[in-house]
PDB file of C-alpha atoms in Angstrom:
ATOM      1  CA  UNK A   1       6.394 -12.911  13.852  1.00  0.00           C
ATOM      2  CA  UNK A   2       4.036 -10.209  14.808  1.00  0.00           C
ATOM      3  CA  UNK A   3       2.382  -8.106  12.333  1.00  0.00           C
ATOM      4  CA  UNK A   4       0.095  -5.419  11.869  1.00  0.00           C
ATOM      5  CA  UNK A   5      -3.291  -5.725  13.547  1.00  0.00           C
ATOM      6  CA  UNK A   6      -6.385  -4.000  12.534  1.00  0.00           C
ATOM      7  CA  UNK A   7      -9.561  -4.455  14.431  1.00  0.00           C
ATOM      8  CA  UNK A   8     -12.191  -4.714  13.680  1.00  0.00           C
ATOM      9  CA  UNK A   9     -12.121  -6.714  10.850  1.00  0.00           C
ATOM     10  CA  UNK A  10     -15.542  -6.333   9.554  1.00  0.00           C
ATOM     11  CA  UNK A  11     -17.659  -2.992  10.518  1.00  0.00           C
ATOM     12  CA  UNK A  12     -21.224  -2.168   9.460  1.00  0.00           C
ATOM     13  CA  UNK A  13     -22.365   1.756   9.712  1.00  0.00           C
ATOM     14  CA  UNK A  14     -25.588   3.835   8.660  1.00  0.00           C
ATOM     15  CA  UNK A  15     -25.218   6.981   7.280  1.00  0.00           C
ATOM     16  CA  UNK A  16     -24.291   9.643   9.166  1.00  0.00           C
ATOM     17  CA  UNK A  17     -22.715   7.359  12.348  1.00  0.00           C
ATOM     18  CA  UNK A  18     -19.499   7.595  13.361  1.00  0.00           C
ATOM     19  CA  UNK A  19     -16.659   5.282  13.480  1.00  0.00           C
ATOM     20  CA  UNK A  20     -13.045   4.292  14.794  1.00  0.00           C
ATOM     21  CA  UNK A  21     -10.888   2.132  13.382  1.00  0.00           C
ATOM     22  CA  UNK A  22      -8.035   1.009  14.996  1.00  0.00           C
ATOM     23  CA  UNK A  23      -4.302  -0.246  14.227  1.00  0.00           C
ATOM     24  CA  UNK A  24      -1.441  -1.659  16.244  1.00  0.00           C
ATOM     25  CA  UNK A  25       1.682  -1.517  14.351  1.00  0.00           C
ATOM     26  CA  UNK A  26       4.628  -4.030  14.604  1.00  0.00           C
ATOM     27  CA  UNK A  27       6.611  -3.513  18.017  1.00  0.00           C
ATOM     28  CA  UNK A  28       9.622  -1.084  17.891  1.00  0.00           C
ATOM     29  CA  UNK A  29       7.824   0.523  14.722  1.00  0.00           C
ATOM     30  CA  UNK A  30       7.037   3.592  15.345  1.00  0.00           C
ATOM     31  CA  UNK A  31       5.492   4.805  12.132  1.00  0.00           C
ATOM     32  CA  UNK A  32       2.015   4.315  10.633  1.00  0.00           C
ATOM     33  CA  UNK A  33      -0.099   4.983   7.786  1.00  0.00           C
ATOM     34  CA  UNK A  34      -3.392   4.879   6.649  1.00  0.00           C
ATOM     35  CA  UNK A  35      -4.733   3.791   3.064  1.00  0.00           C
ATOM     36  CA  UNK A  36      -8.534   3.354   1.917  1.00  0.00           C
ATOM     37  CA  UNK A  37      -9.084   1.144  -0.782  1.00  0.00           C
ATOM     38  CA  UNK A  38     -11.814   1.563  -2.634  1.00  0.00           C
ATOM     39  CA  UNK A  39     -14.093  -0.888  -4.663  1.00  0.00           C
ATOM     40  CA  UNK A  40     -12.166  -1.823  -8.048  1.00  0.00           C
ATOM     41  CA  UNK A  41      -9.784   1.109  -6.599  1.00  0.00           C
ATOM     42  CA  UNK A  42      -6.189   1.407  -5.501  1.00  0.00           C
ATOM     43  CA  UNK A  43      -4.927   1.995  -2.460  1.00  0.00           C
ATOM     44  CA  UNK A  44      -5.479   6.102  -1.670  1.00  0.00           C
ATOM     45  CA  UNK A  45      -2.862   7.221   0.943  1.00  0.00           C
ATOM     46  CA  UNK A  46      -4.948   8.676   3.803  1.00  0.00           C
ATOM     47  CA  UNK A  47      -2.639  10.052   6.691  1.00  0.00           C
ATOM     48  CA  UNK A  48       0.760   9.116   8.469  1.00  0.00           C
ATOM     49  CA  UNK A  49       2.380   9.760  11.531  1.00  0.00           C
ATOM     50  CA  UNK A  50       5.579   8.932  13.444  1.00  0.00           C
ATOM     51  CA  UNK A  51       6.138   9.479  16.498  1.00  0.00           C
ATOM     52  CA  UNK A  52       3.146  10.538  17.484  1.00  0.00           C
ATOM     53  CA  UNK A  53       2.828  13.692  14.895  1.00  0.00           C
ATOM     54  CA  UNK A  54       1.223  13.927  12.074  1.00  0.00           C
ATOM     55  CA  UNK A  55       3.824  13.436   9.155  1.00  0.00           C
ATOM     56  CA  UNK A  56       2.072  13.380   6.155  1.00  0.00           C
ATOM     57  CA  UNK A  57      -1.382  13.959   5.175  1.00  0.00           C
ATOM     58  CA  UNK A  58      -3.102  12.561   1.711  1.00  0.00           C
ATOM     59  CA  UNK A  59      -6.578  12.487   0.565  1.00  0.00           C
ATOM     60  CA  UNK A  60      -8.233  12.614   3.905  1.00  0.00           C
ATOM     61  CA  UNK A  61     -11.519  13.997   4.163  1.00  0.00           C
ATOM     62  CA  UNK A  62     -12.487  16.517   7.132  1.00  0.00           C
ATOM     63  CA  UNK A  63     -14.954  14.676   8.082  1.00  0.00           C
ATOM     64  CA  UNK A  64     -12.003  12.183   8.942  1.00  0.00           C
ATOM     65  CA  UNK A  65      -9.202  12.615  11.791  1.00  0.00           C
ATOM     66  CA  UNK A  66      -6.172  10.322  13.468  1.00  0.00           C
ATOM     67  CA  UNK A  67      -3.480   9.757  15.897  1.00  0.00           C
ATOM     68  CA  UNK A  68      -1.347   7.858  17.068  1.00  0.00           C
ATOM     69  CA  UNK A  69      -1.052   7.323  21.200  1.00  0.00           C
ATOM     70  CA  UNK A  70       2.145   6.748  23.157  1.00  0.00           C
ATOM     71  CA  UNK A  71       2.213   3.039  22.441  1.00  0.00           C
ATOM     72  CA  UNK A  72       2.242   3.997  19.280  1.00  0.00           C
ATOM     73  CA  UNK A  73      -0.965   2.303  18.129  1.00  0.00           C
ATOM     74  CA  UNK A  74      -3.496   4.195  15.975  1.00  0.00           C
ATOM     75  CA  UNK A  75      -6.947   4.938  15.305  1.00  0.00           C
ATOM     76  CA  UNK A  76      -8.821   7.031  12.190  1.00  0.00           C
ATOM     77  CA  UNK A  77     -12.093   8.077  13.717  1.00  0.00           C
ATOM     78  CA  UNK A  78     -14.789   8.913  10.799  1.00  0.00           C
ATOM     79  CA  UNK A  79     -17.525  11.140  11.245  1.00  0.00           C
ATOM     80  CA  UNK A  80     -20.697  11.687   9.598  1.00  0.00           C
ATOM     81  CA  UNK A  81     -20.595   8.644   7.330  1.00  0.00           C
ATOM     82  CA  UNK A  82     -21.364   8.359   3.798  1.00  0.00           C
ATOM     83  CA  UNK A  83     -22.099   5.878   1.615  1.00  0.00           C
ATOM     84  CA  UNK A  84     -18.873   6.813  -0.749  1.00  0.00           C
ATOM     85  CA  UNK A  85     -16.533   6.173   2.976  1.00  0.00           C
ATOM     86  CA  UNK A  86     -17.567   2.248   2.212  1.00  0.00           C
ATOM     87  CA  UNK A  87     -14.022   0.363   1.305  1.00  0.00           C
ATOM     88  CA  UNK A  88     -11.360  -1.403   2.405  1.00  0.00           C
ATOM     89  CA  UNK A  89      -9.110   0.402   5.151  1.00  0.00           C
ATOM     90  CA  UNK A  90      -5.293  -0.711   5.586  1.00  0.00           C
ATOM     91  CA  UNK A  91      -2.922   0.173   7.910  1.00  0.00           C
ATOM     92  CA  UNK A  92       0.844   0.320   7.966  1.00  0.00           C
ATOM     93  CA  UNK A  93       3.593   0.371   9.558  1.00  0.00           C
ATOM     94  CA  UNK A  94       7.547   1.067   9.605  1.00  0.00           C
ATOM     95  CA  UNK A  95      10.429   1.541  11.765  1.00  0.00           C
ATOM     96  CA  UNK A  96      11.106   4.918  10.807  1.00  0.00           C
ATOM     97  CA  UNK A  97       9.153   6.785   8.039  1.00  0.00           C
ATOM     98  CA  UNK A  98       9.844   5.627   4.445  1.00  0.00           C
ATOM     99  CA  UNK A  99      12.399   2.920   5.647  1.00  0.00           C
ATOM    100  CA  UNK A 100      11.810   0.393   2.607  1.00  0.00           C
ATOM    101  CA  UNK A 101       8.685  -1.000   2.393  1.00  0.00           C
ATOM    102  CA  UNK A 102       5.806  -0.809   4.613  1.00  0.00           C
ATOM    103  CA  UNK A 103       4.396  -3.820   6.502  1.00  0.00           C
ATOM    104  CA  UNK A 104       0.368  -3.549   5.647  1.00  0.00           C
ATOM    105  CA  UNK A 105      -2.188  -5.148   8.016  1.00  0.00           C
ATOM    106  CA  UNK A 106      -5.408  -6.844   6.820  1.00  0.00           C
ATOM    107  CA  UNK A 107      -7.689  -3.429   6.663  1.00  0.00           C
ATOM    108  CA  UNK A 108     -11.126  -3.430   8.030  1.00  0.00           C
ATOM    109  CA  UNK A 109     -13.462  -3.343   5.526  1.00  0.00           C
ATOM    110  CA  UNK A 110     -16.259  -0.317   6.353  1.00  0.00           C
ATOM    111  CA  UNK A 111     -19.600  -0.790   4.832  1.00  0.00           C
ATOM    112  CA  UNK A 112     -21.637   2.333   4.822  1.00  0.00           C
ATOM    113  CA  UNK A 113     -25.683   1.532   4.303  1.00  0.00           C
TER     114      UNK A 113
ATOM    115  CA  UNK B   1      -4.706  12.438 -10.966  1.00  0.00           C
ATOM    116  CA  UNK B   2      -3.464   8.810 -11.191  1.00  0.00           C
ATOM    117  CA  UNK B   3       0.584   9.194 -11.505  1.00  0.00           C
ATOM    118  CA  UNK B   4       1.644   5.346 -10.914  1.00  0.00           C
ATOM    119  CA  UNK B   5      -0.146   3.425 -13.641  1.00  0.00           C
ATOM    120  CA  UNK B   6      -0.499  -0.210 -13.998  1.00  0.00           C
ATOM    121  CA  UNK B   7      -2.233  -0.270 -17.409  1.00  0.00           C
ATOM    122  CA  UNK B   8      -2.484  -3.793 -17.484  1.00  0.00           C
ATOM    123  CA  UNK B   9      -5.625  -5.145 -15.281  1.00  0.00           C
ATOM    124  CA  UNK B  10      -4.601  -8.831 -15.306  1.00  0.00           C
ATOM    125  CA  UNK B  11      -2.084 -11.230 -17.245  1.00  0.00           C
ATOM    126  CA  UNK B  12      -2.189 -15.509 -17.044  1.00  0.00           C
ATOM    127  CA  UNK B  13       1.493 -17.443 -17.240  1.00  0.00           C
ATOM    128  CA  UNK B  14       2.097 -20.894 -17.479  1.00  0.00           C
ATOM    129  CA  UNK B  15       4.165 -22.316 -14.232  1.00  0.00           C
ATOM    130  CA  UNK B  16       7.780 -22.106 -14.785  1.00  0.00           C
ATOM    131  CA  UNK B  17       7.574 -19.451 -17.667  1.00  0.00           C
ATOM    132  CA  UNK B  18       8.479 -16.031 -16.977  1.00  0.00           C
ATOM    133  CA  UNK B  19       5.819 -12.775 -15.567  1.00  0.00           C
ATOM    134  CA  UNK B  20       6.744  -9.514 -16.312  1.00  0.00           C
ATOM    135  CA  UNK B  21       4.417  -6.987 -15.052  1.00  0.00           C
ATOM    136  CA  UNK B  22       4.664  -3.123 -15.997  1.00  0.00           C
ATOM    137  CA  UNK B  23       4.382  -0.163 -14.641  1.00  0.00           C
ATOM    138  CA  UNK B  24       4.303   3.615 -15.687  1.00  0.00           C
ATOM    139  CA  UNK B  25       4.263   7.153 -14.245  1.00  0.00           C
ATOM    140  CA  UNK B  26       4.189  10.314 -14.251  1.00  0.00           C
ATOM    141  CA  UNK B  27       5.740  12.345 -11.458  1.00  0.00           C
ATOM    142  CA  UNK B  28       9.629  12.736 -11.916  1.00  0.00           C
ATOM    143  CA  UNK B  29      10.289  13.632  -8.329  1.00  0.00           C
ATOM    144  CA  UNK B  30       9.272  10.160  -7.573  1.00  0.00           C
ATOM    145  CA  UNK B  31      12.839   8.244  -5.955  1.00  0.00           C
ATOM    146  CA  UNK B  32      12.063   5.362  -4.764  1.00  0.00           C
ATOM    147  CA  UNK B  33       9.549   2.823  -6.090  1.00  0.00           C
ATOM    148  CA  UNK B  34       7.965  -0.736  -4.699  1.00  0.00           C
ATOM    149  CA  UNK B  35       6.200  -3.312  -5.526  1.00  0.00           C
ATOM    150  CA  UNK B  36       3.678  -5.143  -3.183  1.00  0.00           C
ATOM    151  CA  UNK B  37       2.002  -8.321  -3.348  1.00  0.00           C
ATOM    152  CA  UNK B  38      -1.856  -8.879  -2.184  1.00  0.00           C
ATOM    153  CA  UNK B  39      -3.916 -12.008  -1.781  1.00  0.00           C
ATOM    154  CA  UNK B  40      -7.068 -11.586  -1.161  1.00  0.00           C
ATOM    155  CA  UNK B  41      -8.394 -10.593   2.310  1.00  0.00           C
ATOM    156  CA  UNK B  42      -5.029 -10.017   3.223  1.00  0.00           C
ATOM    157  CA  UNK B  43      -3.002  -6.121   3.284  1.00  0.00           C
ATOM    158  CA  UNK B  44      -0.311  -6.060   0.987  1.00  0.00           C
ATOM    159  CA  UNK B  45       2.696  -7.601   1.397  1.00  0.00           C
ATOM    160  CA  UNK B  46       6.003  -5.739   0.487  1.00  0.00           C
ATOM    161  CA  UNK B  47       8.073  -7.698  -2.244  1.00  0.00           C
ATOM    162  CA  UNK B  48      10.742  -5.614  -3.730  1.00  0.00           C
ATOM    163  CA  UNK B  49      12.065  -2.249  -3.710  1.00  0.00           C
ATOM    164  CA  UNK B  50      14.365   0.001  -5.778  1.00  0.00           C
ATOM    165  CA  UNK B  51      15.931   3.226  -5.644  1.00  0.00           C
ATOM    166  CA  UNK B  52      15.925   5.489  -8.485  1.00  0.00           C
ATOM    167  CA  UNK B  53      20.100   5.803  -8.442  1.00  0.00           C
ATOM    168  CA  UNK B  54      19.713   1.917  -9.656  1.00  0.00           C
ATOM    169  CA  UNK B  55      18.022   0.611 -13.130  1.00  0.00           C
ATOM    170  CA  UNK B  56      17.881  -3.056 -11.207  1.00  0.00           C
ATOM    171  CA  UNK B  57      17.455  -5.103  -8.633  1.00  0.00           C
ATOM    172  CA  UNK B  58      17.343  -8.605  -8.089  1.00  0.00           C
ATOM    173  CA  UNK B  59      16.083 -10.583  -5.118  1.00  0.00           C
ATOM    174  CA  UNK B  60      15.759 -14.418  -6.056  1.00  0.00           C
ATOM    175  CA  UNK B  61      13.076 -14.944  -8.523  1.00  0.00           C
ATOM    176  CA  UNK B  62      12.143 -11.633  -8.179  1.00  0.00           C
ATOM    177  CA  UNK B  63      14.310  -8.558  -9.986  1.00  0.00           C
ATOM    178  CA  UNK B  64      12.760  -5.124 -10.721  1.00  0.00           C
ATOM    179  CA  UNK B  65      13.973  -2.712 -13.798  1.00  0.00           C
ATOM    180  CA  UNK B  66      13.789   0.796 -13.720  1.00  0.00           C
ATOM    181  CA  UNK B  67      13.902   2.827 -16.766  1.00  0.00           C
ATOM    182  CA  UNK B  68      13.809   6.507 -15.261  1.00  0.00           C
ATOM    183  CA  UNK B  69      13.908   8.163 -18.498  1.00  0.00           C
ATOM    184  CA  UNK B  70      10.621   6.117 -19.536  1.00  0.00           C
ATOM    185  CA  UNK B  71       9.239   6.553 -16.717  1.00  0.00           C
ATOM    186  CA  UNK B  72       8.570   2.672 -16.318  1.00  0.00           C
ATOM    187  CA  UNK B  73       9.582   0.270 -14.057  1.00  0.00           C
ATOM    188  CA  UNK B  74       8.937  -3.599 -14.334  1.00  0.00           C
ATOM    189  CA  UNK B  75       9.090  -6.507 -12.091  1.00  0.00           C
ATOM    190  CA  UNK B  76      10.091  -9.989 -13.078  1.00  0.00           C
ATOM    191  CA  UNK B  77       9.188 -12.990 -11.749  1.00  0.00           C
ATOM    192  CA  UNK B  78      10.932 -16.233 -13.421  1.00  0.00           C
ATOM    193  CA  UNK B  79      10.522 -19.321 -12.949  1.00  0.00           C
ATOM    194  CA  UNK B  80       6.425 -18.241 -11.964  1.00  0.00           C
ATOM    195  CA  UNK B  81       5.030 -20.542  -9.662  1.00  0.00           C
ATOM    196  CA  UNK B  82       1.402 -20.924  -8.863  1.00  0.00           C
ATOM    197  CA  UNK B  83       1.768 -19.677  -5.522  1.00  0.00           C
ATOM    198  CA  UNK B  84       2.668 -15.832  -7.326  1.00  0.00           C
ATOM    199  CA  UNK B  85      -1.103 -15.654  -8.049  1.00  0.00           C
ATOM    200  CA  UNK B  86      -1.768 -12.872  -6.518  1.00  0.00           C
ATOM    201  CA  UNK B  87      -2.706  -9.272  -7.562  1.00  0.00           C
ATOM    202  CA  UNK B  88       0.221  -7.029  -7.655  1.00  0.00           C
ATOM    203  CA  UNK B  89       1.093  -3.624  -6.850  1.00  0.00           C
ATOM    204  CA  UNK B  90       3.501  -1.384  -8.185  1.00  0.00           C
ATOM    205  CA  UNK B  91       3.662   1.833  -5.778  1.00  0.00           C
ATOM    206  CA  UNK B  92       6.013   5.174  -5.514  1.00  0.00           C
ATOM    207  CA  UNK B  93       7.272   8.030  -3.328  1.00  0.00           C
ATOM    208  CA  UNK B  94       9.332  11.503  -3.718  1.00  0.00           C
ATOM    209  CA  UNK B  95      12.525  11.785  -1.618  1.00  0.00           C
ATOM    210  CA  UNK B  96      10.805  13.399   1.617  1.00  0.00           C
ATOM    211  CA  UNK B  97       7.215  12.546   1.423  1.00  0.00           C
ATOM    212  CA  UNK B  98       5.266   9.206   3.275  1.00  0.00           C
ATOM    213  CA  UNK B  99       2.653   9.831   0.396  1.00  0.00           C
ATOM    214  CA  UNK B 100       3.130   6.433  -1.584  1.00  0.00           C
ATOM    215  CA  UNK B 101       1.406   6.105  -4.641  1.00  0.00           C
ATOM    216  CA  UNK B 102       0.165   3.169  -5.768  1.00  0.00           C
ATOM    217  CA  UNK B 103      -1.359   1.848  -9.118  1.00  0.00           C
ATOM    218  CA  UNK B 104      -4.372   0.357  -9.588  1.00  0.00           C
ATOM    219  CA  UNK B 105      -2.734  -3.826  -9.555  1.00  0.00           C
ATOM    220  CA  UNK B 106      -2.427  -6.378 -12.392  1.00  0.00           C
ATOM    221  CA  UNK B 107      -4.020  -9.738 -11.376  1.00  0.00           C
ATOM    222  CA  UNK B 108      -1.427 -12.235 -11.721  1.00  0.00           C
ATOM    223  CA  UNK B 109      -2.636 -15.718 -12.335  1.00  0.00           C
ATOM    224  CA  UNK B 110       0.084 -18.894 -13.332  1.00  0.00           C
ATOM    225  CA  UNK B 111      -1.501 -21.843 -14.466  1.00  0.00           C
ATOM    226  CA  UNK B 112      -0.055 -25.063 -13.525  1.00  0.00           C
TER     227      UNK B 112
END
Protein backbone atom coordinates (compact mmCIF):
# COMPACT_ATOMS: atom_id res chain seq x y z
CA UNK A 1 0.00 0.00 0.00
CA UNK A 2 1.15 3.49 -0.55
CA UNK A 3 2.31 5.61 2.18
CA UNK A 4 3.59 8.82 3.01
CA UNK A 5 6.62 10.03 1.08
CA UNK A 6 9.05 12.56 2.20
CA UNK A 7 11.90 13.59 0.04
CA UNK A 8 14.54 14.18 0.54
CA UNK A 9 15.54 11.85 2.90
CA UNK A 10 18.77 13.21 4.01
CA UNK A 11 19.47 17.20 3.59
CA UNK A 12 22.66 19.06 4.55
CA UNK A 13 22.35 23.12 5.01
CA UNK A 14 24.79 26.02 6.24
CA UNK A 15 23.56 28.55 8.25
CA UNK A 16 21.54 30.97 7.01
CA UNK A 17 20.42 28.83 3.55
CA UNK A 18 17.21 28.06 2.83
CA UNK A 19 15.33 24.93 2.44
CA UNK A 20 12.13 22.94 1.21
CA UNK A 21 11.04 19.95 2.30
CA UNK A 22 8.55 18.16 0.69
CA UNK A 23 5.60 15.54 1.45
CA UNK A 24 3.15 13.54 -0.61
CA UNK A 25 0.45 12.24 1.49
CA UNK A 26 -1.47 8.92 0.94
CA UNK A 27 -3.96 9.24 -2.16
CA UNK A 28 -7.57 10.37 -1.33
CA UNK A 29 -6.01 11.97 1.96
CA UNK A 30 -6.40 15.18 1.92
CA UNK A 31 -4.94 16.32 5.19
CA UNK A 32 -1.33 16.87 6.32
CA UNK A 33 0.79 17.77 9.09
CA UNK A 34 4.05 18.67 9.95
CA UNK A 35 6.16 17.57 13.14
CA UNK A 36 10.00 18.34 13.91
CA UNK A 37 11.63 16.07 16.06
CA UNK A 38 14.28 17.13 17.77
CA UNK A 39 17.51 15.36 19.10
CA UNK A 40 16.49 13.25 22.35
CA UNK A 41 13.08 15.33 21.69
CA UNK A 42 9.49 14.49 20.93
CA UNK A 43 7.70 15.08 18.16
CA UNK A 44 6.71 19.18 18.18
CA UNK A 45 3.54 19.70 16.03
CA UNK A 46 4.60 22.25 13.39
CA UNK A 47 1.59 23.16 11.01
CA UNK A 48 -1.50 21.37 9.32
CA UNK A 49 -3.64 21.89 6.57
CA UNK A 50 -6.60 20.29 4.75
CA UNK A 51 -7.72 21.10 1.92
CA UNK A 52 -5.43 23.31 0.96
CA UNK A 53 -5.85 25.89 4.10
CA UNK A 54 -4.06 26.22 6.80
CA UNK A 55 -5.91 24.36 9.73
CA UNK A 56 -3.85 24.44 12.53
CA UNK A 57 -0.70 26.05 13.36
CA UNK A 58 1.85 24.82 16.35
CA UNK A 59 5.26 25.81 17.21
CA UNK A 60 6.30 27.07 13.86
CA UNK A 61 8.86 29.56 13.66
CA UNK A 62 8.50 32.71 11.20
CA UNK A 63 11.29 32.06 9.73
CA UNK A 64 9.27 28.85 8.59
CA UNK A 65 6.13 28.71 6.09
CA UNK A 66 3.86 25.79 4.20
CA UNK A 67 1.22 24.71 1.89
CA UNK A 68 -0.28 22.39 0.51
CA UNK A 69 -0.94 22.47 -3.61
CA UNK A 70 -3.99 21.12 -5.42
CA UNK A 71 -2.69 17.57 -5.46
CA UNK A 72 -2.61 17.92 -2.18
CA UNK A 73 1.10 17.32 -1.62
CA UNK A 74 3.11 19.62 0.69
CA UNK A 75 6.16 21.43 1.26
CA UNK A 76 7.62 23.51 4.60
CA UNK A 77 10.10 25.90 3.09
CA UNK A 78 12.72 27.15 5.92
CA UNK A 79 14.45 30.26 5.75
CA UNK A 80 17.44 31.63 7.25
CA UNK A 81 18.69 28.42 8.85
CA UNK A 82 19.98 27.86 12.19
CA UNK A 83 21.81 25.48 13.77
CA UNK A 84 18.81 24.79 16.50
CA UNK A 85 16.34 23.98 12.89
CA UNK A 86 18.74 20.62 12.77
CA UNK A 87 16.20 17.46 13.52
CA UNK A 88 14.18 15.07 12.28
CA UNK A 89 11.09 16.37 10.11
CA UNK A 90 7.86 14.05 9.73
CA UNK A 91 5.04 14.39 7.80
CA UNK A 92 1.48 13.18 8.04
CA UNK A 93 -1.32 12.50 6.68
CA UNK A 94 -5.24 11.73 7.05
CA UNK A 95 -8.38 11.48 5.24
CA UNK A 96 -10.02 14.19 6.90
CA UNK A 97 -8.46 16.15 9.85
CA UNK A 98 -8.22 14.25 13.17
CA UNK A 99 -9.85 11.04 11.63
CA UNK A 100 -8.03 8.43 14.05
CA UNK A 101 -4.62 8.24 13.76
CA UNK A 102 -2.30 9.81 11.43
CA UNK A 103 -0.23 7.86 8.88
CA UNK A 104 3.55 9.42 9.49
CA UNK A 105 6.15 9.25 6.67
CA UNK A 106 9.88 8.66 7.28
CA UNK A 107 10.87 12.59 7.96
CA UNK A 108 13.88 14.04 6.39
CA UNK A 109 16.37 14.55 8.69
CA UNK A 110 17.83 18.47 8.30
CA UNK A 111 21.31 18.99 9.46
CA UNK A 112 22.14 22.59 9.96
CA UNK A 113 26.25 23.22 10.02
CA UNK B 1 5.11 23.19 28.59
CA UNK B 2 5.21 19.38 28.17
CA UNK B 3 1.36 18.23 28.83
CA UNK B 4 1.60 14.41 27.55
CA UNK B 5 4.28 12.84 29.70
CA UNK B 6 5.90 9.57 29.29
CA UNK B 7 7.99 9.57 32.50
CA UNK B 8 9.43 6.41 31.84
CA UNK B 9 12.52 6.66 29.20
CA UNK B 10 12.82 2.90 28.55
CA UNK B 11 11.55 -0.52 30.13
CA UNK B 12 13.08 -4.38 29.07
CA UNK B 13 10.33 -7.51 29.12
CA UNK B 14 10.97 -10.94 28.70
CA UNK B 15 9.09 -12.46 25.38
CA UNK B 16 5.73 -13.65 26.22
CA UNK B 17 5.41 -11.61 29.56
CA UNK B 18 3.32 -8.68 29.63
CA UNK B 19 4.49 -4.50 28.73
CA UNK B 20 2.63 -1.96 30.18
CA UNK B 21 3.76 1.40 29.30
CA UNK B 22 2.35 4.71 31.02
CA UNK B 23 1.42 7.75 30.27
CA UNK B 24 0.36 11.08 32.05
CA UNK B 25 -1.00 14.58 31.35
CA UNK B 26 -2.00 17.51 31.99
CA UNK B 27 -4.52 19.28 29.78
CA UNK B 28 -8.21 18.16 30.58
CA UNK B 29 -9.61 19.34 27.30
CA UNK B 30 -7.59 16.64 25.79
CA UNK B 31 -10.48 13.86 24.07
CA UNK B 32 -8.94 11.69 22.27
CA UNK B 33 -5.56 10.04 22.88
CA UNK B 34 -3.07 7.57 20.69
CA UNK B 35 -0.44 5.70 20.86
CA UNK B 36 2.21 5.31 18.02
CA UNK B 37 4.87 2.97 17.43
CA UNK B 38 8.49 4.03 15.91
CA UNK B 39 11.42 1.96 14.74
CA UNK B 40 14.12 3.58 14.00
CA UNK B 41 14.55 5.54 10.72
CA UNK B 42 11.10 5.01 10.18
CA UNK B 43 7.88 7.87 11.04
CA UNK B 44 5.67 6.59 13.49
CA UNK B 45 3.33 4.16 12.98
CA UNK B 46 -0.25 4.53 14.48
CA UNK B 47 -1.14 1.54 16.89
CA UNK B 48 -4.13 2.25 18.95
CA UNK B 49 -6.51 4.87 19.70
CA UNK B 50 -9.13 5.77 22.34
CA UNK B 51 -11.70 8.20 22.97
CA UNK B 52 -12.08 9.81 26.20
CA UNK B 53 -16.07 8.61 26.51
CA UNK B 54 -14.23 4.98 26.88
CA UNK B 55 -11.74 3.81 29.90
CA UNK B 56 -10.62 0.81 27.27
CA UNK B 57 -9.88 -0.49 24.31
CA UNK B 58 -8.67 -3.58 23.06
CA UNK B 59 -7.23 -4.46 19.67
CA UNK B 60 -5.49 -8.02 19.79
CA UNK B 61 -2.48 -7.94 21.91
CA UNK B 62 -2.79 -4.51 22.18
CA UNK B 63 -5.60 -2.76 24.72
CA UNK B 64 -5.22 0.83 26.02
CA UNK B 65 -6.75 2.10 29.60
CA UNK B 66 -7.78 5.40 30.22
CA UNK B 67 -8.16 6.73 33.61
CA UNK B 68 -9.53 10.39 32.88
CA UNK B 69 -9.74 11.35 36.38
CA UNK B 70 -5.85 10.47 36.75
CA UNK B 71 -5.09 11.83 33.99
CA UNK B 72 -3.21 8.58 32.77
CA UNK B 73 -3.64 6.38 30.15
CA UNK B 74 -1.69 3.01 29.59
CA UNK B 75 -1.15 0.65 26.83
CA UNK B 76 -0.77 -3.07 27.16
CA UNK B 77 0.91 -5.28 25.19
CA UNK B 78 0.62 -9.17 26.29
CA UNK B 79 1.98 -11.78 25.18
CA UNK B 80 5.30 -9.15 24.15
CA UNK B 81 7.06 -10.39 21.34
CA UNK B 82 10.46 -9.30 20.23
CA UNK B 83 9.24 -7.74 17.24
CA UNK B 84 7.34 -4.83 19.84
CA UNK B 85 10.89 -3.43 20.32
CA UNK B 86 10.36 -0.38 19.34
CA UNK B 87 10.15 3.09 21.02
CA UNK B 88 6.68 4.08 21.77
CA UNK B 89 4.60 7.03 21.73
CA UNK B 90 1.78 8.01 23.66
CA UNK B 91 0.21 11.30 21.97
CA UNK B 92 -3.15 13.57 22.54
CA UNK B 93 -5.59 16.10 21.07
CA UNK B 94 -8.63 18.49 22.30
CA UNK B 95 -11.98 17.94 20.52
CA UNK B 96 -11.37 20.58 17.57
CA UNK B 97 -7.71 21.05 17.34
CA UNK B 98 -5.02 18.99 14.72
CA UNK B 99 -2.41 20.02 17.48
CA UNK B 100 -1.43 16.41 18.76
CA UNK B 101 0.70 16.22 21.56
CA UNK B 102 3.01 13.78 21.98
CA UNK B 103 5.33 12.57 24.88
CA UNK B 104 8.71 12.20 24.83
CA UNK B 105 8.60 7.78 24.07
CA UNK B 106 9.57 4.86 26.35
CA UNK B 107 12.05 2.51 24.57
CA UNK B 108 10.53 -0.77 24.58
CA UNK B 109 12.92 -3.64 24.39
CA UNK B 110 11.60 -7.70 24.91
CA UNK B 111 14.24 -10.03 25.32
CA UNK B 112 13.85 -13.35 23.85
Amino acid sequence: AAGVIQSPRHLIKEKRETATLKCYPIPRHDTVYWYQQGPGQDPQFLISFYEKMQSDKGSIPDRFSAQQFSDYHSELNMSSLELGDSALYFCASSLRPRVDGYTFGSGTRLTVV
Amino acid sequence: DQQVKQNSPSLSVQEGRISILNCDYTNSMFDYFLWYKKYPAEGPTFLISISSIKDKNEDGRFTVFLNKSAKHLSLHIVPSQPGDSAVYFCAAREANNNDMRFGAGTRLTVKP
